[in-house]
Amino acid sequence: DAKTTQPNSMESNEEEPVHLPCNHSTISGTDYIHWYRQLPSQGPEYVIHGLTSNVNNRMASLAIAEDRKSSTLILHRATLRDAAVYYCIRAGGTSYGKLTFGQGTILTVHP
Amino acid sequence: DVKVTQSSRYLVKRTGEKVFLECVQDMDHENMFWYRQDPGLGLRLIYFSYDVKMKEKGDIPEGYSVSREKKERFSLILESASTNQTSMYLCASSFPVRDRVERQYFGPGTRLTVT
């Protein structure tokens, strides 16, 4: 069972950067780190994923530690629409594409 | 844009009824998944399918079955609904990629209440 550890909740102010941490100390060499978020009353939404190096897309950046035991999802300028539960998931390549969701981090964004 | 649709957003059924939850995706994905989401328990995988007519049990398959007769459609069946199956049900799909887990696309969910 793929395990990650995230804080239960975090708060941010609008237009400020947000750094969401995730620990995955038992990660294997072929596991990718995926991030999803779930807005209220919606299904989860893919945010970003990476293996070793830092990744950027239009939604966020993913910074992966050199030893790959932790990673950080960075929202560069939080908006009220970013308030959601954020899930960090480690996913191996032999699992038929399965993902194991943990409890995630509830992000509150204050105006 | 990939679209995953689920047949109902809200459903109310009686104990003992047979319930069908339908999921359709329009991107020719081989992989499809059914999850349920409950407060405090997060998303848990019920069943998944990696091809037509192929299915595999997830973490909590008891009380459920699935059907995948066409590539785009994956159905979750509650043979005899019980109150402990009251939950949010989420469907997802993805492409299979060797040695890697590709992103999943989720539907909006079906909130099922069994009374």
mmCIF file of C-alpha atoms in Angstrom:
data_model
loop_
_atom_site.group_PDB
_atom_site.id
_atom_site.type_symbol
_atom_site.label_atom_id
_atom_site.label_comp_id
_atom_site.label_asym_id
_atom_site.label_seq_id
_atom_site.Cartn_x
_atom_site.Cartn_y
_atom_site.Cartn_z
ATOM 1 C CA ASP A 1 0.000 0.000 0.000
ATOM 2 C CA ALA A 2 1.551 3.260 -1.108
ATOM 3 C CA LYS A 3 1.840 5.644 1.835
ATOM 4 C CA THR A 4 2.340 9.382 1.973
ATOM 5 C CA THR A 5 2.052 11.787 4.880
ATOM 6 C CA GLN A 6 0.491 15.226 4.560
ATOM 7 C CA PRO A 7 -0.658 17.830 7.078
ATOM 8 C CA ASN A 8 -4.369 17.641 7.746
ATOM 9 C CA SER A 9 -4.944 21.289 6.942
ATOM 10 C CA MET A 10 -3.232 24.494 5.861
ATOM 11 C CA GLU A 11 -4.314 28.067 5.443
ATOM 12 C CA SER A 12 -3.248 30.763 3.057
ATOM 13 C CA ASN A 13 -4.175 34.255 2.030
ATOM 14 C CA GLU A 14 -5.338 35.098 -1.432
ATOM 15 C CA GLU A 15 -2.587 36.002 -3.927
ATOM 16 C CA GLU A 16 0.133 34.556 -1.719
ATOM 17 C CA PRO A 17 2.174 31.467 -2.597
ATOM 18 C CA VAL A 18 1.243 28.180 -0.972
ATOM 19 C CA HIS A 19 3.641 25.320 -0.307
ATOM 20 C CA LEU A 20 1.927 22.003 0.379
ATOM 21 C CA PRO A 21 4.351 19.393 1.760
ATOM 22 C CA CYS A 22 4.255 15.632 1.358
ATOM 23 C CA ASN A 23 6.477 12.958 2.870
ATOM 24 C CA HIS A 24 6.997 9.649 1.093
ATOM 25 C CA SER A 25 10.076 8.261 2.806
ATOM 26 C CA THR A 26 9.599 4.667 1.554
ATOM 27 C CA ILE A 27 9.230 5.594 -2.082
ATOM 28 C CA SER A 28 10.742 3.191 -4.596
ATOM 29 C CA GLY A 29 12.854 4.220 -7.541
ATOM 30 C CA THR A 30 10.069 3.766 -10.085
ATOM 31 C CA ASP A 31 7.246 5.458 -8.162
ATOM 32 C CA TYR A 32 5.894 8.700 -9.519
ATOM 33 C CA ILE A 33 4.510 11.437 -7.279
ATOM 34 C CA HIS A 34 1.046 12.553 -8.301
ATOM 35 C CA TRP A 35 -0.995 15.433 -6.944
ATOM 36 C CA TYR A 36 -4.739 15.735 -7.270
ATOM 37 C CA ARG A 37 -7.163 18.182 -5.758
ATOM 38 C CA GLN A 38 -10.842 17.946 -5.000
ATOM 39 C CA LEU A 39 -13.021 21.015 -4.899
ATOM 40 C CA PRO A 40 -16.236 20.862 -2.883
ATOM 41 C CA SER A 41 -18.915 18.677 -4.484
ATOM 42 C CA GLN A 42 -16.677 17.665 -7.377
ATOM 43 C CA GLY A 43 -14.582 14.682 -8.386
ATOM 44 C CA PRO A 44 -10.801 14.846 -7.927
ATOM 45 C CA GLU A 45 -8.863 16.788 -10.509
ATOM 46 C CA TYR A 46 -5.324 16.051 -11.660
ATOM 47 C CA VAL A 47 -2.808 18.770 -10.776
ATOM 48 C CA ILE A 48 0.687 17.558 -11.617
ATOM 49 C CA HIS A 49 3.037 14.602 -11.385
ATOM 50 C CA GLY A 50 6.763 13.934 -11.503
ATOM 51 C CA LEU A 51 9.498 11.362 -10.968
ATOM 52 C CA THR A 52 12.777 13.015 -10.045
ATOM 53 C CA SER A 53 13.127 16.548 -11.303
ATOM 54 C CA ASN A 54 10.970 19.560 -10.618
ATOM 55 C CA VAL A 55 7.912 19.965 -12.829
ATOM 56 C CA ASN A 56 5.851 22.985 -13.807
ATOM 57 C CA ASN A 57 2.511 23.374 -15.495
ATOM 58 C CA ARG A 58 -0.137 26.056 -15.714
ATOM 59 C CA MET A 59 -1.703 25.004 -12.418
ATOM 60 C CA ALA A 60 1.270 24.495 -10.138
ATOM 61 C CA SER A 61 4.883 23.491 -9.632
ATOM 62 C CA LEU A 62 6.151 20.294 -8.077
ATOM 63 C CA ALA A 63 9.463 20.334 -6.239
ATOM 64 C CA ILE A 64 10.862 16.886 -5.495
ATOM 65 C CA ALA A 65 13.669 16.478 -2.973
ATOM 66 C CA GLU A 66 16.940 15.080 -4.228
ATOM 67 C CA ASP A 67 16.507 11.910 -2.158
ATOM 68 C CA ARG A 68 12.839 11.726 -3.329
ATOM 69 C CA LYS A 69 11.628 11.189 0.222
ATOM 70 C CA SER A 70 9.540 14.319 0.134
ATOM 71 C CA SER A 71 7.978 16.741 -2.289
ATOM 72 C CA THR A 72 6.192 20.081 -2.254
ATOM 73 C CA LEU A 73 3.312 21.286 -4.368
ATOM 74 C CA ILE A 74 3.599 25.008 -4.996
ATOM 75 C CA LEU A 75 0.663 27.205 -5.921
ATOM 76 C CA HIS A 76 2.297 30.437 -6.952
ATOM 77 C CA ARG A 77 -0.601 32.779 -6.235
ATOM 78 C CA ALA A 78 -3.471 31.257 -4.344
ATOM 79 C CA THR A 79 -7.000 32.221 -5.319
ATOM 80 C CA LEU A 80 -10.264 31.476 -3.561
ATOM 81 C CA ARG A 81 -10.905 28.832 -6.224
ATOM 82 C CA ASP A 82 -7.831 26.933 -5.009
ATOM 83 C CA ALA A 83 -9.561 26.061 -1.753
ATOM 84 C CA ALA A 84 -9.775 22.282 -1.925
ATOM 85 C CA VAL A 85 -8.449 19.019 -0.533
ATOM 86 C CA TYR A 86 -5.032 18.275 -2.024
ATOM 87 C CA TYR A 87 -3.890 14.668 -2.319
ATOM 88 C CA CYS A 88 -0.289 13.552 -2.687
ATOM 89 C CA ILE A 89 -0.042 10.027 -4.104
ATOM 90 C CA ARG A 90 2.897 7.813 -4.924
ATOM 91 C CA ALA A 91 2.105 5.496 -7.782
ATOM 92 C CA GLY A 92 4.115 2.572 -9.106
ATOM 93 C CA GLY A 93 4.248 1.564 -12.735
ATOM 94 C CA THR A 94 2.966 -1.979 -12.362
ATOM 95 C CA SER A 95 -0.386 -1.260 -10.795
ATOM 96 C CA TYR A 96 -2.686 -0.999 -13.843
ATOM 97 C CA GLY A 97 -2.805 2.708 -13.290
ATOM 98 C CA LYS A 98 -4.297 2.427 -9.819
ATOM 99 C CA LEU A 99 -4.017 5.297 -7.352
ATOM 100 C CA THR A 100 -4.310 5.029 -3.576
ATOM 101 C CA PHE A 101 -5.706 8.192 -2.044
ATOM 102 C CA GLY A 102 -4.889 9.207 1.510
ATOM 103 C CA GLN A 103 -6.674 11.833 3.593
ATOM 104 C CA GLY A 104 -5.069 14.786 1.880
ATOM 105 C CA THR A 105 -4.565 18.375 3.053
ATOM 106 C CA ILE A 106 -7.521 20.701 3.352
ATOM 107 C CA LEU A 107 -6.407 24.072 2.009
ATOM 108 C CA THR A 108 -8.327 27.133 3.155
ATOM 109 C CA VAL A 109 -7.720 30.373 1.284
ATOM 110 C CA HIS A 110 -8.640 33.619 3.005
ATOM 111 C CA PRO A 111 -9.617 36.710 1.017
ATOM 112 C CA ASP B 1 -11.019 17.728 -23.310
ATOM 113 C CA VAL B 2 -11.603 14.335 -21.795
ATOM 114 C CA LYS B 3 -15.048 13.873 -20.430
ATOM 115 C CA VAL B 4 -16.156 11.312 -17.890
ATOM 116 C CA THR B 5 -19.865 11.318 -17.237
ATOM 117 C CA GLN B 6 -21.885 9.518 -14.620
ATOM 118 C CA SER B 7 -25.530 8.692 -15.114
ATOM 119 C CA SER B 8 -26.876 10.527 -12.052
ATOM 120 C CA ARG B 9 -25.617 13.149 -9.608
ATOM 121 C CA TYR B 10 -28.067 12.070 -6.917
ATOM 122 C CA LEU B 11 -29.821 8.745 -6.424
ATOM 123 C CA VAL B 12 -32.102 7.449 -3.687
ATOM 124 C CA LYS B 13 -32.789 3.727 -3.488
ATOM 125 C CA ARG B 14 -34.410 1.373 -1.029
ATOM 126 C CA THR B 15 -32.682 -1.408 0.866
ATOM 127 C CA GLY B 16 -32.602 -4.598 -1.202
ATOM 128 C CA GLU B 17 -32.945 -2.896 -4.569
ATOM 129 C CA LYS B 18 -30.551 -3.661 -7.406
ATOM 130 C CA VAL B 19 -28.708 -0.479 -8.322
ATOM 131 C CA PHE B 20 -26.802 0.328 -11.497
ATOM 132 C CA LEU B 21 -24.332 3.208 -11.640
ATOM 133 C CA GLU B 22 -23.156 4.007 -15.129
ATOM 134 C CA CYS B 23 -19.955 5.699 -16.218
ATOM 135 C CA VAL B 24 -19.008 6.721 -19.747
ATOM 136 C CA GLN B 25 -15.737 8.202 -21.001
ATOM 137 C CA ASP B 26 -15.117 9.651 -24.428
ATOM 138 C CA MET B 27 -11.334 9.344 -24.779
ATOM 139 C CA ASP B 28 -10.883 5.683 -25.666
ATOM 140 C CA HIS B 29 -9.208 4.923 -22.329
ATOM 141 C CA GLU B 30 -8.459 1.301 -21.535
ATOM 142 C CA ASN B 31 -8.403 1.767 -17.756
ATOM 143 C CA MET B 32 -11.538 2.570 -15.810
ATOM 144 C CA PHE B 33 -12.078 2.725 -12.043
ATOM 145 C CA TRP B 34 -14.851 2.886 -9.474
ATOM 146 C CA TYR B 35 -14.222 4.508 -6.072
ATOM 147 C CA ARG B 36 -16.400 5.349 -3.144
ATOM 148 C CA GLN B 37 -15.746 8.309 -0.883
ATOM 149 C CA ASP B 38 -16.858 8.546 2.724
ATOM 150 C CA PRO B 39 -16.072 11.163 5.381
ATOM 151 C CA GLY B 40 -12.969 10.218 7.314
ATOM 152 C CA LEU B 41 -12.178 7.300 5.004
ATOM 153 C CA GLY B 42 -11.204 9.124 1.829
ATOM 154 C CA LEU B 43 -11.465 7.577 -1.622
ATOM 155 C CA ARG B 44 -11.330 3.806 -1.730
ATOM 156 C CA LEU B 45 -11.057 1.699 -4.861
ATOM 157 C CA ILE B 46 -13.920 -0.748 -5.386
ATOM 158 C CA TYR B 47 -13.150 -2.267 -8.789
ATOM 159 C CA PHE B 48 -11.156 -1.421 -11.862
ATOM 160 C CA SER B 49 -10.975 -2.620 -15.437
ATOM 161 C CA TYR B 50 -8.012 -2.525 -17.797
ATOM 162 C CA ASP B 51 -9.850 -3.670 -20.918
ATOM 163 C CA VAL B 52 -13.250 -4.681 -22.210
ATOM 164 C CA LYS B 53 -14.642 -7.606 -20.216
ATOM 165 C CA MET B 54 -11.622 -7.506 -17.890
ATOM 166 C CA LYS B 55 -12.070 -6.557 -14.265
ATOM 167 C CA GLU B 56 -10.073 -6.670 -11.074
ATOM 168 C CA LYS B 57 -11.106 -6.233 -7.455
ATOM 169 C CA GLY B 58 -9.939 -3.167 -5.664
ATOM 170 C CA ASP B 59 -9.680 -2.683 -1.929
ATOM 171 C CA ILE B 60 -13.377 -2.958 -1.029
ATOM 172 C CA PRO B 61 -15.231 -5.088 -3.610
ATOM 173 C CA GLU B 62 -17.642 -6.797 -1.207
ATOM 174 C CA GLY B 63 -21.267 -6.137 -2.091
ATOM 175 C CA TYR B 64 -20.430 -4.812 -5.562
ATOM 176 C CA SER B 65 -19.938 -6.161 -9.060
ATOM 177 C CA VAL B 66 -19.003 -4.466 -12.327
ATOM 178 C CA SER B 67 -19.574 -4.816 -16.032
ATOM 179 C CA ARG B 68 -17.457 -3.601 -18.953
ATOM 180 C CA GLU B 69 -19.082 -4.698 -22.207
ATOM 181 C CA LYS B 70 -17.879 -1.709 -24.223
ATOM 182 C CA LYS B 71 -14.654 0.212 -23.899
ATOM 183 C CA GLU B 72 -16.286 3.512 -23.095
ATOM 184 C CA ARG B 73 -18.704 2.238 -20.452
ATOM 185 C CA PHE B 74 -18.057 0.844 -16.986
ATOM 186 C CA SER B 75 -20.975 -0.039 -14.763
ATOM 187 C CA LEU B 76 -21.025 -0.548 -11.009
ATOM 188 C CA ILE B 77 -23.746 -2.840 -9.710
ATOM 189 C CA LEU B 78 -25.073 -3.113 -6.203
ATOM 190 C CA GLU B 79 -26.859 -6.465 -6.270
ATOM 191 C CA SER B 80 -28.871 -5.777 -3.126
ATOM 192 C CA ALA B 81 -28.362 -2.273 -1.818
ATOM 193 C CA SER B 82 -27.790 -1.809 1.880
ATOM 194 C CA THR B 83 -27.687 1.304 4.023
ATOM 195 C CA ASN B 84 -23.922 0.998 4.504
ATOM 196 C CA GLN B 85 -23.537 1.540 0.775
ATOM 197 C CA THR B 86 -24.796 5.092 1.123
ATOM 198 C CA SER B 87 -21.857 7.052 -0.215
ATOM 199 C CA MET B 88 -20.411 9.219 -2.974
ATOM 200 C CA TYR B 89 -19.386 7.062 -5.941
ATOM 201 C CA LEU B 90 -16.727 8.312 -8.328
ATOM 202 C CA CYS B 91 -15.720 6.912 -11.679
ATOM 203 C CA ALA B 92 -12.381 7.592 -13.369
ATOM 204 C CA SER B 93 -10.507 6.586 -16.500
ATOM 205 C CA SER B 94 -6.937 6.691 -17.789
ATOM 206 C CA PHE B 95 -4.625 5.494 -20.537
ATOM 207 C CA PRO B 96 -2.372 2.568 -19.696
ATOM 208 C CA VAL B 97 1.308 3.382 -20.035
ATOM 209 C CA ARG B 98 3.984 0.791 -19.451
ATOM 210 C CA ASP B 99 5.933 1.296 -16.208
ATOM 211 C CA ARG B 100 4.089 4.470 -15.347
ATOM 212 C CA VAL B 101 0.784 5.589 -13.864
ATOM 213 C CA GLU B 102 -0.955 8.104 -16.071
ATOM 214 C CA ARG B 103 -3.332 10.770 -14.820
ATOM 215 C CA GLN B 104 -6.870 9.751 -14.062
ATOM 216 C CA TYR B 105 -9.860 11.735 -15.233
ATOM 217 C CA PHE B 106 -12.746 11.727 -12.808
ATOM 218 C CA GLY B 107 -16.460 12.085 -13.261
ATOM 219 C CA PRO B 108 -18.562 14.437 -11.100
ATOM 220 C CA GLY B 109 -19.699 11.657 -8.777
ATOM 221 C CA THR B 110 -23.026 10.084 -7.855
ATOM 222 C CA ARG B 111 -24.304 10.601 -4.338
ATOM 223 C CA LEU B 112 -26.251 7.462 -3.514
ATOM 224 C CA THR B 113 -28.541 7.262 -0.536
ATOM 225 C CA VAL B 114 -29.966 3.880 0.462
ATOM 226 C CA THR B 115 -32.932 4.081 2.815
#
